[in-house]
Amino acid sequence: MSKDALLLIGGGGHAVVVAEAALAAGLALAGFLDDDDRAPLGRDLAGRVERLGGLSMFDRPDLVGEHPVILAVGDLPLRRRLLEGHAFKAGAVVHPSAVVSASARIGAGVFIGPGAVVHAQATVADHAIINTGAVVEHHCRVGVNTHLAPNATLGGEARVGDDCLIGLGASVLPGVRLGDRCTVGAGSAVIREVPAGAAVAGVPALEITGHGTPGA
Ligand code: JB3
């Protein structure tokens, strides 16, 4: 197995999407780790990627020391725990149908899905997910481990902190800032600054409490 082959952490729905994108981009897959030996990835891409074992293997030097790794689970707190609990060299996956400006800065371990667009001078920090059809306009910043769910859109010069979830089809208006660990409900329109740790939803988006995660 080539040393460039990618090791996926997780074997659920998001991992299937990441693995297919990696293959479409011409990357080789070393395998995946998931505690569930019936995780969907092994079934959905049978013959193209195999489960190597559970997450306890994440520290094995013959795997993590040899291969670039991508976190391929969607849950942000779990991704953060994996990130902080392990030392690894991260590999990015960009689907060939995504459009990424030559002037954009793309961090380590980033996933950019089918049809996503990252425009001029934007920064996508390490381990962010720019999911299917999401748009990151010019001069935006997407923080570490932040997830733009499918069809979420950031207007020009918007800034989103670390560990945020911008839900399905949500929009952030140009220049608007969100602190770390924010959640934006699906379909919302964020028109003003959101403080760190807040959950907002609606059009225009207002702060909500006691609703858990409004969804990606
Ligand atoms: O909506 C979209 C486009 N994608 C969603 C994605 C962002 O998040 C997708 O629909 C799912 O909602 C979710 O994808 P993910 O994270 O792949 O979820 P799921 O299909 O449930 O797979 C999670 C995998 O991680 C499973 O195979 C579990 O075995 C594993 N897992 C989840 N939580 C865990 C834990 N493993 C360990 N060891 N510990 C956990 O806490």
PDB file of N, CA and C in Angstrom, residues 27-67:
ATOM      1  N   LEU A  27      -7.223   9.611  -5.364  1.00  0.00           N
ATOM      2  CA  LEU A  27      -6.430   9.224  -4.193  1.00  0.00           C
ATOM      3  C   LEU A  27      -6.624   7.738  -3.900  1.00  0.00           C
ATOM      4  N   ALA A  28      -5.600   7.106  -3.381  1.00  0.00           N
ATOM      5  CA  ALA A  28      -5.719   5.717  -2.934  1.00  0.00           C
ATOM      6  C   ALA A  28      -6.174   5.712  -1.475  1.00  0.00           C
ATOM      7  N   LEU A  29      -6.878   4.669  -1.096  1.00  0.00           N
ATOM      8  CA  LEU A  29      -7.378   4.546   0.272  1.00  0.00           C
ATOM      9  C   LEU A  29      -6.648   3.415   0.984  1.00  0.00           C
ATOM     10  N   ALA A  30      -6.095   3.722   2.172  1.00  0.00           N
ATOM     11  CA  ALA A  30      -5.403   2.698   2.953  1.00  0.00           C
ATOM     12  C   ALA A  30      -6.390   1.833   3.721  1.00  0.00           C
ATOM     13  N   GLY A  31      -7.560   2.400   4.039  1.00  0.00           N
ATOM     14  CA  GLY A  31      -8.572   1.695   4.821  1.00  0.00           C
ATOM     15  C   GLY A  31      -9.240   2.669   5.772  1.00  0.00           C
ATOM     16  N   PHE A  32     -10.094   2.114   6.656  1.00  0.00           N
ATOM     17  CA  PHE A  32     -10.758   2.980   7.634  1.00  0.00           C
ATOM     18  C   PHE A  32     -10.816   2.304   8.987  1.00  0.00           C
ATOM     19  N   LEU A  33     -10.975   3.138  10.015  1.00  0.00           N
ATOM     20  CA  LEU A  33     -11.113   2.647  11.395  1.00  0.00           C
ATOM     21  C   LEU A  33     -12.510   3.002  11.901  1.00  0.00           C
ATOM     22  N   ASP A  34     -13.179   2.057  12.488  1.00  0.00           N
ATOM     23  CA  ASP A  34     -14.479   2.302  13.118  1.00  0.00           C
ATOM     24  C   ASP A  34     -14.712   1.148  14.082  1.00  0.00           C
ATOM     25  N   ASP A  35     -15.250   1.448  15.256  1.00  0.00           N
ATOM     26  CA  ASP A  35     -15.491   0.387  16.230  1.00  0.00           C
ATOM     27  C   ASP A  35     -16.566  -0.585  15.763  1.00  0.00           C
ATOM     28  N   ASP A  36     -17.429  -0.132  14.873  1.00  0.00           N
ATOM     29  CA  ASP A  36     -18.528  -0.964  14.379  1.00  0.00           C
ATOM     30  C   ASP A  36     -18.059  -1.770  13.165  1.00  0.00           C
ATOM     31  N   ASP A  37     -17.962  -3.102  13.320  1.00  0.00           N
ATOM     32  CA  ASP A  37     -17.452  -3.904  12.201  1.00  0.00           C
ATOM     33  C   ASP A  37     -18.477  -4.035  11.065  1.00  0.00           C
ATOM     34  N   ARG A  38     -19.673  -3.461  11.285  1.00  0.00           N
ATOM     35  CA  ARG A  38     -20.663  -3.426  10.191  1.00  0.00           C
ATOM     36  C   ARG A  38     -20.894  -2.000   9.698  1.00  0.00           C
ATOM     37  N   ALA A  39     -19.921  -1.112   9.922  1.00  0.00           N
ATOM     38  CA  ALA A  39     -20.060   0.283   9.502  1.00  0.00           C
ATOM     39  C   ALA A  39     -20.329   0.348   7.992  1.00  0.00           C
ATOM     40  N   PRO A  40     -21.186   1.271   7.550  1.00  0.00           N
ATOM     41  CA  PRO A  40     -21.627   1.316   6.158  1.00  0.00           C
ATOM     42  C   PRO A  40     -20.521   1.376   5.104  1.00  0.00           C
ATOM     43  N   LEU A  41     -19.405   2.010   5.432  1.00  0.00           N
ATOM     44  CA  LEU A  41     -18.355   2.180   4.414  1.00  0.00           C
ATOM     45  C   LEU A  41     -17.849   0.846   3.885  1.00  0.00           C
ATOM     46  N   GLY A  42     -17.671  -0.129   4.776  1.00  0.00           N
ATOM     47  CA  GLY A  42     -17.165  -1.441   4.347  1.00  0.00           C
ATOM     48  C   GLY A  42     -18.107  -2.120   3.370  1.00  0.00           C
ATOM     49  N   ARG A  43     -19.398  -1.884   3.576  1.00  0.00           N
ATOM     50  CA  ARG A  43     -20.415  -2.477   2.691  1.00  0.00           C
ATOM     51  C   ARG A  43     -20.550  -1.661   1.397  1.00  0.00           C
ATOM     52  N   ASP A  44     -20.647  -0.345   1.542  1.00  0.00           N
ATOM     53  CA  ASP A  44     -20.956   0.502   0.381  1.00  0.00           C
ATOM     54  C   ASP A  44     -19.816   0.541  -0.624  1.00  0.00           C
ATOM     55  N   LEU A  45     -18.584   0.479  -0.138  1.00  0.00           N
ATOM     56  CA  LEU A  45     -17.439   0.507  -1.051  1.00  0.00           C
ATOM     57  C   LEU A  45     -16.665  -0.813  -0.962  1.00  0.00           C
ATOM     58  N   ALA A  46     -17.409  -1.899  -0.850  1.00  0.00           N
ATOM     59  CA  ALA A  46     -16.776  -3.225  -0.735  1.00  0.00           C
ATOM     60  C   ALA A  46     -15.808  -3.442  -1.895  1.00  0.00           C
ATOM     61  N   GLY A  47     -14.621  -3.929  -1.547  1.00  0.00           N
ATOM     62  CA  GLY A  47     -13.623  -4.187  -2.569  1.00  0.00           C
ATOM     63  C   GLY A  47     -12.741  -2.986  -2.859  1.00  0.00           C
ATOM     64  N   ARG A  48     -13.165  -1.802  -2.407  1.00  0.00           N
ATOM     65  CA  ARG A  48     -12.363  -0.608  -2.667  1.00  0.00           C
ATOM     66  C   ARG A  48     -11.739  -0.029  -1.392  1.00  0.00           C
ATOM     67  N   VAL A  49     -12.379  -0.316  -0.240  1.00  0.00           N
ATOM     68  CA  VAL A  49     -11.780   0.124   1.023  1.00  0.00           C
ATOM     69  C   VAL A  49     -12.205  -0.863   2.107  1.00  0.00           C
ATOM     70  N   GLU A  50     -11.272  -1.196   2.987  1.00  0.00           N
ATOM     71  CA  GLU A  50     -11.632  -2.174   4.022  1.00  0.00           C
ATOM     72  C   GLU A  50     -11.419  -1.609   5.421  1.00  0.00           C
ATOM     73  N   ARG A  51     -12.233  -2.115   6.343  1.00  0.00           N
ATOM     74  CA  ARG A  51     -12.078  -1.742   7.756  1.00  0.00           C
ATOM     75  C   ARG A  51     -10.847  -2.434   8.310  1.00  0.00           C
ATOM     76  N   LEU A  52      -9.931  -1.635   8.889  1.00  0.00           N
ATOM     77  CA  LEU A  52      -8.691  -2.186   9.430  1.00  0.00           C
ATOM     78  C   LEU A  52      -8.821  -2.526  10.905  1.00  0.00           C
ATOM     79  N   GLY A  53      -9.851  -1.940  11.561  1.00  0.00           N
ATOM     80  CA  GLY A  53     -10.063  -2.199  12.977  1.00  0.00           C
ATOM     81  C   GLY A  53     -10.783  -1.038  13.631  1.00  0.00           C
ATOM     82  N   GLY A  54     -10.769  -1.037  14.962  1.00  0.00           N
ATOM     83  CA  GLY A  54     -11.470   0.005  15.719  1.00  0.00           C
ATOM     84  C   GLY A  54     -10.609   1.244  15.936  1.00  0.00           C
ATOM     85  N   LEU A  55     -11.212   2.229  16.618  1.00  0.00           N
ATOM     86  CA  LEU A  55     -10.509   3.498  16.820  1.00  0.00           C
ATOM     87  C   LEU A  55      -9.282   3.354  17.701  1.00  0.00           C
ATOM     88  N   SER A  56      -9.191   2.242  18.459  1.00  0.00           N
ATOM     89  CA  SER A  56      -7.996   2.040  19.284  1.00  0.00           C
ATOM     90  C   SER A  56      -6.744   1.918  18.415  1.00  0.00           C
ATOM     91  N   MET A  57      -6.927   1.643  17.117  1.00  0.00           N
ATOM     92  CA  MET A  57      -5.763   1.533  16.225  1.00  0.00           C
ATOM     93  C   MET A  57      -5.276   2.885  15.724  1.00  0.00           C
ATOM     94  N   PHE A  58      -5.989   3.959  16.117  1.00  0.00           N
ATOM     95  CA  PHE A  58      -5.635   5.302  15.642  1.00  0.00           C
ATOM     96  C   PHE A  58      -4.212   5.699  16.037  1.00  0.00           C
ATOM     97  N   ASP A  59      -3.663   5.082  17.088  1.00  0.00           N
ATOM     98  CA  ASP A  59      -2.314   5.462  17.509  1.00  0.00           C
ATOM     99  C   ASP A  59      -1.225   4.536  16.964  1.00  0.00           C
ATOM    100  N   ARG A  60      -1.611   3.550  16.184  1.00  0.00           N
ATOM    101  CA  ARG A  60      -0.586   2.588  15.730  1.00  0.00           C
ATOM    102  C   ARG A  60       0.365   3.212  14.729  1.00  0.00           C
ATOM    103  N   PRO A  61       1.670   3.198  15.040  1.00  0.00           N
ATOM    104  CA  PRO A  61       2.640   3.858  14.164  1.00  0.00           C
ATOM    105  C   PRO A  61       2.645   3.299  12.744  1.00  0.00           C
ATOM    106  N   ASP A  62       2.351   1.996  12.595  1.00  0.00           N
ATOM    107  CA  ASP A  62       2.383   1.437  11.233  1.00  0.00           C
ATOM    108  C   ASP A  62       1.224   1.970  10.391  1.00  0.00           C
ATOM    109  N   LEU A  63       0.229   2.541  11.017  1.00  0.00           N
ATOM    110  CA  LEU A  63      -0.874   3.152  10.260  1.00  0.00           C
ATOM    111  C   LEU A  63      -0.731   4.664  10.222  1.00  0.00           C
ATOM    112  N   VAL A  64      -0.788   5.269  11.417  1.00  0.00           N
ATOM    113  CA  VAL A  64      -0.832   6.724  11.506  1.00  0.00           C
ATOM    114  C   VAL A  64       0.526   7.341  11.163  1.00  0.00           C
ATOM    115  N   GLY A  65       1.590   6.610  11.447  1.00  0.00           N
ATOM    116  CA  GLY A  65       2.912   7.110  11.084  1.00  0.00           C
ATOM    117  C   GLY A  65       3.174   7.001   9.592  1.00  0.00           C
ATOM    118  N   GLU A  66       2.426   6.154   8.909  1.00  0.00           N
ATOM    119  CA  GLU A  66       2.699   5.874   7.501  1.00  0.00           C
ATOM    120  C   GLU A  66       1.779   6.634   6.551  1.00  0.00           C
ATOM    121  N   HIS A  67       0.547   6.890   6.982  1.00  0.00           N
ATOM    122  CA  HIS A  67      -0.461   7.374   6.032  1.00  0.00           C
ATOM    123  C   HIS A  67      -1.048   8.716   6.448  1.00  0.00           C
TER     124      HIS A  67
END
